[in-house]
Structure formats: structure tokens, C-alpha cells
Short mmCIF file of C-alpha atoms in Angstrom, two decimals:
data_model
loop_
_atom_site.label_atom_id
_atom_site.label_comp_id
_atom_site.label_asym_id
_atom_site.label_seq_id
_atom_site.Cartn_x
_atom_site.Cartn_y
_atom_site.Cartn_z
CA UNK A 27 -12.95 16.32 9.38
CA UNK A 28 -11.07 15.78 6.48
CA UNK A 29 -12.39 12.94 4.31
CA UNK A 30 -11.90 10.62 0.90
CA UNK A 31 -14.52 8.20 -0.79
CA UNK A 32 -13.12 5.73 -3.23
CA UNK A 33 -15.50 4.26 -6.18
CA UNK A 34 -15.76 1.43 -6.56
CA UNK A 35 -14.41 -0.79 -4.19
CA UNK A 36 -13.51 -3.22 -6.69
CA UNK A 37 -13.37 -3.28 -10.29
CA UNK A 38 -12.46 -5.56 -13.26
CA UNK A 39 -11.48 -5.07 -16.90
CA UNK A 40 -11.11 -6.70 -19.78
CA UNK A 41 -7.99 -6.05 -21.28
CA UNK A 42 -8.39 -3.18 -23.66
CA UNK A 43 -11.90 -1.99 -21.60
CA UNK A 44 -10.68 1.74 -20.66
CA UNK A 45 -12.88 2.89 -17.34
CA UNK A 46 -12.44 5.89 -14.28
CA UNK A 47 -11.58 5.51 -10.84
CA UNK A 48 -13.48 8.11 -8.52
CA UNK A 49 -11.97 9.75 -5.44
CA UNK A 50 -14.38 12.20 -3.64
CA UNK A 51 -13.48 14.02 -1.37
CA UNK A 52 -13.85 17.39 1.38
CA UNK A 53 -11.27 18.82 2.75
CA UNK A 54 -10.60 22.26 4.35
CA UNK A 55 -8.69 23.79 1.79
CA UNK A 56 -6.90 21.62 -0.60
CA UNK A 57 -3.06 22.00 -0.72
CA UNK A 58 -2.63 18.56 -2.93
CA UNK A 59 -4.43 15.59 -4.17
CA UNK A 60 -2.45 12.50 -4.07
CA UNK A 61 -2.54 8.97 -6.37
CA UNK A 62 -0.88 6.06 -5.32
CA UNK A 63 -0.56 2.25 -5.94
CA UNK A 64 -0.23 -0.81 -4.27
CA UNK A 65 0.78 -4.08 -5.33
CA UNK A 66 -0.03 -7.35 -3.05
CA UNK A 67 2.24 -6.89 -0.63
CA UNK A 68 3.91 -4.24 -1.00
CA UNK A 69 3.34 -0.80 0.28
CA UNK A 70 2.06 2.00 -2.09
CA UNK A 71 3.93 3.64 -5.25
CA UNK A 72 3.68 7.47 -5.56
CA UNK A 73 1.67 7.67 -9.01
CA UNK A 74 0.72 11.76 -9.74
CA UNK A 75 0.36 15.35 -7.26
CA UNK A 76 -2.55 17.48 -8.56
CA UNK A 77 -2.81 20.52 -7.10
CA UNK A 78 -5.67 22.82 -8.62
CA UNK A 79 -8.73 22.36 -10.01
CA UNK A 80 -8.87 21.62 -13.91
CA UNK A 81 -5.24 20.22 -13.89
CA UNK A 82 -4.23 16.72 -15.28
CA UNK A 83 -1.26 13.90 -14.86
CA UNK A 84 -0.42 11.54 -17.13
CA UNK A 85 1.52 8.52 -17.06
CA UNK A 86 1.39 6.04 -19.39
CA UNK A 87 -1.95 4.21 -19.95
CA UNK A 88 -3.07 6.28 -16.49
CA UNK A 89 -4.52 9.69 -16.65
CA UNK A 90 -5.55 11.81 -13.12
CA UNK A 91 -7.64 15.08 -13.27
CA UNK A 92 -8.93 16.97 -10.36
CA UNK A 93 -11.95 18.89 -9.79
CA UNK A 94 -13.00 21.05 -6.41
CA UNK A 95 -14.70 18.15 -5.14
CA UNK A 96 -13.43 14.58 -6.70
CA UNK A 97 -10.49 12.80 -8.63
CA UNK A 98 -10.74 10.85 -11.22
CA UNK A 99 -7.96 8.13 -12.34
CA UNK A 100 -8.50 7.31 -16.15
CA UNK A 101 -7.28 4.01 -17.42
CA UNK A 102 -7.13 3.46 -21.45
CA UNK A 103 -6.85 0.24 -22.81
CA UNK A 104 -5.61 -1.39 -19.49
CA UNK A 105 -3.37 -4.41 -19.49
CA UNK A 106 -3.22 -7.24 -16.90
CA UNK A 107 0.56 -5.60 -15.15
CA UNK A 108 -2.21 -2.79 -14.30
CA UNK A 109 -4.05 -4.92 -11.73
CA UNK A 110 -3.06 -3.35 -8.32
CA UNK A 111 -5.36 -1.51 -5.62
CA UNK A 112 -5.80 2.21 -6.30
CA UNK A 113 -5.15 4.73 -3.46
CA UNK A 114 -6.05 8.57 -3.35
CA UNK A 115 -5.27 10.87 -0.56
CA UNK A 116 -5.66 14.52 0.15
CA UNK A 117 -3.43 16.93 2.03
CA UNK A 118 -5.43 19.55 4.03
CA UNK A 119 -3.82 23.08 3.40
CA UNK A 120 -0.95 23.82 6.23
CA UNK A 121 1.47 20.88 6.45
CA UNK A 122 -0.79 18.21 7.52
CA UNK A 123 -0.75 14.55 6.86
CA UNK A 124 -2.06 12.78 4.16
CA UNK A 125 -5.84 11.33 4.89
CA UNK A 126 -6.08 8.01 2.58
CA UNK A 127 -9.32 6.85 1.11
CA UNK A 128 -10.05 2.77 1.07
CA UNK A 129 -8.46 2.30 -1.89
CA UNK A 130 -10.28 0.49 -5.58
CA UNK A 131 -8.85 -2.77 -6.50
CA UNK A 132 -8.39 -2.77 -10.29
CA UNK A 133 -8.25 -6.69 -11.88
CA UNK A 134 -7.58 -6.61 -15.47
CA UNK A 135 -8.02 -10.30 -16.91
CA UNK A 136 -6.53 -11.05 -20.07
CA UNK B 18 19.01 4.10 -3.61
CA UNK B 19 17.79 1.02 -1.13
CA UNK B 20 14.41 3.00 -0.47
CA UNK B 21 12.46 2.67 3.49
CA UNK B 22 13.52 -0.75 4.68
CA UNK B 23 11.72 -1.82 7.44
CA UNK B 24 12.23 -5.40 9.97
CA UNK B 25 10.71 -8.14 10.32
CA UNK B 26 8.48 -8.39 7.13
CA UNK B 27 6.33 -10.88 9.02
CA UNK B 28 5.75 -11.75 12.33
CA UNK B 29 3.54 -13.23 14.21
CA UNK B 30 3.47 -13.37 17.91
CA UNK B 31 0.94 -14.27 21.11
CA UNK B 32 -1.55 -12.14 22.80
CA UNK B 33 0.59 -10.36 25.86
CA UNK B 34 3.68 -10.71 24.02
CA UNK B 35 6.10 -7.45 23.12
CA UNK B 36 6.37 -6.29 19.25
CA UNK B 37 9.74 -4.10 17.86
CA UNK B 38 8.73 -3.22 14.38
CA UNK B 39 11.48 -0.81 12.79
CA UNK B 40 12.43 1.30 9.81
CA UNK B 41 15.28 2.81 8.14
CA UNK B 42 13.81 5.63 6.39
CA UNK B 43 15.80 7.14 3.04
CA UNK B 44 18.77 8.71 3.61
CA UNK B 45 18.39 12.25 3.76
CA UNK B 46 14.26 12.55 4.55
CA UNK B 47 13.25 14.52 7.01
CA UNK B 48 10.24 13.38 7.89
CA UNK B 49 8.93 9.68 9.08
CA UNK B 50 5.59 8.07 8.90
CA UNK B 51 4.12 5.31 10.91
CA UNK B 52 0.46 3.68 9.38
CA UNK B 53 -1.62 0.74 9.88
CA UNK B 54 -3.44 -1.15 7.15
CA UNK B 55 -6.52 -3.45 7.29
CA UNK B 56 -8.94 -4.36 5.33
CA UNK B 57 -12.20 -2.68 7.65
CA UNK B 58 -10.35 0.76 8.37
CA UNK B 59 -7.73 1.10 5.30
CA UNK B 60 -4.39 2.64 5.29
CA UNK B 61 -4.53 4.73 9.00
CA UNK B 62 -1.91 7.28 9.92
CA UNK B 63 -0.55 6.33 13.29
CA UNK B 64 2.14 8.98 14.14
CA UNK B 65 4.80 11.33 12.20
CA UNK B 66 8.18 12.84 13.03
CA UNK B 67 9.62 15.67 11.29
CA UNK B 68 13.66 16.11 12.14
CA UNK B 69 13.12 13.37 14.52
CA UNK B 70 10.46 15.22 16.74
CA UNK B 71 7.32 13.53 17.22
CA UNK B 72 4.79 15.63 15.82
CA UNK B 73 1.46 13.74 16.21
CA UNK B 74 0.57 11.10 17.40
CA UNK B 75 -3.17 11.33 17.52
CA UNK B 76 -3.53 8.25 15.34
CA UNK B 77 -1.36 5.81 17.77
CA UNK B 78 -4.91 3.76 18.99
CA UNK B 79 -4.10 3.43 22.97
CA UNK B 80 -1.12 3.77 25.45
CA UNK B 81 0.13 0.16 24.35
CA UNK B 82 1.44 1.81 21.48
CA UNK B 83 4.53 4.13 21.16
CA UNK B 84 7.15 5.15 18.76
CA UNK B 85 10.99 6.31 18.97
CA UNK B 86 13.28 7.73 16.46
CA UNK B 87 16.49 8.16 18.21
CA UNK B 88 18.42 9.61 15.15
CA UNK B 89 17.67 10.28 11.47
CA UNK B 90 18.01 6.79 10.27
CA UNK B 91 16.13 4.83 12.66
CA UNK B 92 13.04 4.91 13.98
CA UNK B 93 10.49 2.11 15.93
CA UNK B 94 7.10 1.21 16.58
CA UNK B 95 6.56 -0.52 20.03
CA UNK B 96 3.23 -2.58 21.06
CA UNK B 97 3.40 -3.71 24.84
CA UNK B 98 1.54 -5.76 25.39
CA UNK B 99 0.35 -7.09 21.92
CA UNK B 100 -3.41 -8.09 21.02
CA UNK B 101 -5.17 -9.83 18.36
CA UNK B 102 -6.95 -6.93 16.81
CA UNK B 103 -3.69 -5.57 16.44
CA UNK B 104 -2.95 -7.44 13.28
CA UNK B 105 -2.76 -5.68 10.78
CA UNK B 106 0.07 -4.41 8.07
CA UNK B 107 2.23 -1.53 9.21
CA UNK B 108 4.11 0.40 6.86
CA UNK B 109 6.75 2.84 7.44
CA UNK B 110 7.11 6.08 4.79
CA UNK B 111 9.90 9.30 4.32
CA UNK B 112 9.58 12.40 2.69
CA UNK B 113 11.60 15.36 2.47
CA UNK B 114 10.05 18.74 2.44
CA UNK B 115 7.28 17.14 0.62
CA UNK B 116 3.75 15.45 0.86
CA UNK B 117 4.72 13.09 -1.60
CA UNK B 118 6.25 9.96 0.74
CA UNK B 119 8.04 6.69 -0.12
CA UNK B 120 6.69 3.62 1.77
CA UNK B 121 8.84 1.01 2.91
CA UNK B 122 7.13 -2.87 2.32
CA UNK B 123 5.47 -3.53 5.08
CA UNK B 124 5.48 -5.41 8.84
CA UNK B 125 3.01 -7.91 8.48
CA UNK B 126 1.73 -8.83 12.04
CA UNK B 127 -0.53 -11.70 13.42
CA UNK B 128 -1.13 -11.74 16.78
CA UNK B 129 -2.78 -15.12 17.81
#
């Protein structure tokens, strides 16, 4: 069964205090390793696709790199509009869905 | 672009009771998604259409549950009858020939 473990559950940040989001996961063959976010109350914003081992997304202060068994989501010198919950998902290979982990719920206090 | 719209954004209804939550995916996808959020389980996929064909629907939790999508622009997720560990956020998503999907905002429902 297809699975993804988000670390940590919650975490907050100084503004300025650069840390790593970790998504673990196993899946039977990877075809794509999704990032998302999600605002209070709204329902989650596509962020970055990584699709191979040893390849990286960036996007502003947010970096994502992938290895064959975890995700990380860097954030350098976060500020507080960066406060949202995290979200990773995998996509098995085929055309299966997307299996979402928990998500991390970033606060960044000024 | 007006993006997944989904109807009502909140509602809250009694135990028994019959719940129409709906979506207007983006004009154009192809495909539909139907989750369920809570805190204990996270973001749950509950069924998926692809051209309007229901193509699984392993997630949907028990018989009360079902989903239509009569046409490419419309699609709903029936609970009959309704109970309280049913509430929950459900979101509605569209893609097109891609895993990468666009989530409407959300059905937030209480059942009491």
C-alpha cells in the first residue's frame, strides 16, 4: 500500500529561521512527487512536480528536492505570508490517484 | 479563469437528514476528484471520474455515499442519510491529462 509520512506535524519559525519539511514515503514505483499548500480554509495550491531522484523545484523562498525514498521542502528566511499547512503526495506509477500525507503546519511569527 | 467552484461552502444539517454537495470543475478538465478532510485521517480520496466515468470509488466510506457527474461541468456528492462522523471538509479537484489537480474551496459540513 502506497504510503506518505509528513515531519513534523507542526512547526514554527521565526521570521528569517530557514528549516526543511520531510515527506517520506513508499510507493510502488514513483511516477511523481507532489507539493501542495493550504491556507485556512481553503483547499490546497499546486506548489512543485518532482519526478526523479536528485531533481529540485524552486519557487521563491521554497525549495523541493526528491530522493528515492523522501521529500524535502526547504524554506529560507521564511516570512509570516508563509504560514500555511504543507501537503505532499505521491502518484504510484500507472495513472493512479494521488495518496496525500497529513500535511506540516508551518507558523512563521514575526 | 473562475477555477473548481463548489456549493454550499458550509452547511450544517441533522443526523438522518439528505446532503447535495456539488462542483463545477474547470472548464475543459477531464478528470474530477471527490476528497474528505479531517483532522484524524487527513485529506482522503473518496472517488474520481475521468470523461465523466466513474473510475473508483474505493474511497466512498459506505453505501450512504454516492456520486454523479451527469456532464462535464457538473458533478455531485450525495450522503443519504447523513451522520455526525460525517463532518468533515470535502473538496472537489480537476485536472486534465495530468496528476497535478486544482481544488475547488471546500464544503464544510456539520452534521449535529
Amino acid at each position: 500500500e502506497d504510503q506518505v509520512t509528513q515531519s513534523p506535524e507542526a512547526l514554527r519559525l521565526q521570521e528569517g529561521e530557514s528549516s526543511s519539511l520531510n515527506c517520506s514515503y513508499t510507493v510502488s514505483g514513483l511516477r511523481g512527487l507532489f507539493w501542495y499548500r493550504q491556507d485556512p480554509g481553503k483547499g490546497p495550491e499546486f506548489l512543485f512536480t518532482l519526478y526523479s531522484a536528485g531533481e529540485e523545484k524552486e519557487k521563491e523562498r521554497l525549495k523541493a528536492t526528491l530522493t528515492k525514498k523522501e521529500s524535502f521542502l526547504h524554506i529560507t528566511a521564511p516570512k509570516p505570508e508563509d504560514s500555511a499547512t504543507y501537503l505532499c503526495a505521491v502518484q504510484a506509477s500507472g495513472n493512479t490517484p494521488l495518496v496525500f500525507g497529513k500535511g506540516t503546519r508551518l507558523s512563521v511569527i514575526a | 479563469d473562475a477555477g473548481v467552484i463548489q456549493s454550499p461552502r458550509h452547511e450544517v444539517t441533522e443526523m438522518g437528514q439528505e446532503v447535495t454537495l456539488r462542483c463545477k470543475p474547470i472548464s475543459g478538465h477531464n478528470s474530477l476528484f471527490w476528497y474528505r478532510q479531517t483532522m484524524m485521517r487527513g485529506l482522503e480520496l473518496l472517488i474520481y471520474f475521468n470523461n465523466n466515468v466513474p473510475i473508483d470509488d474505493s474511497g466512498m466510506p459506505e453505501d450512504r455515499f454516492s456520486a454523479k457527474m451527469p456532464n462535464a461541468s457538473f458533478s455531485t456528492l450525495k450522503i443519504q442519510p447523513s451522520e455526525p462522523r460525517d463532518s468533515a471538509v470535502y473538496f472537489c479537484a480537476s485536472s486534465l491529462d495530468s496528476p497535478e489537480q486544482f481544488f475547488g474551496p471546500g464544503t464544510r459540513l456539520t452534521v449535529l
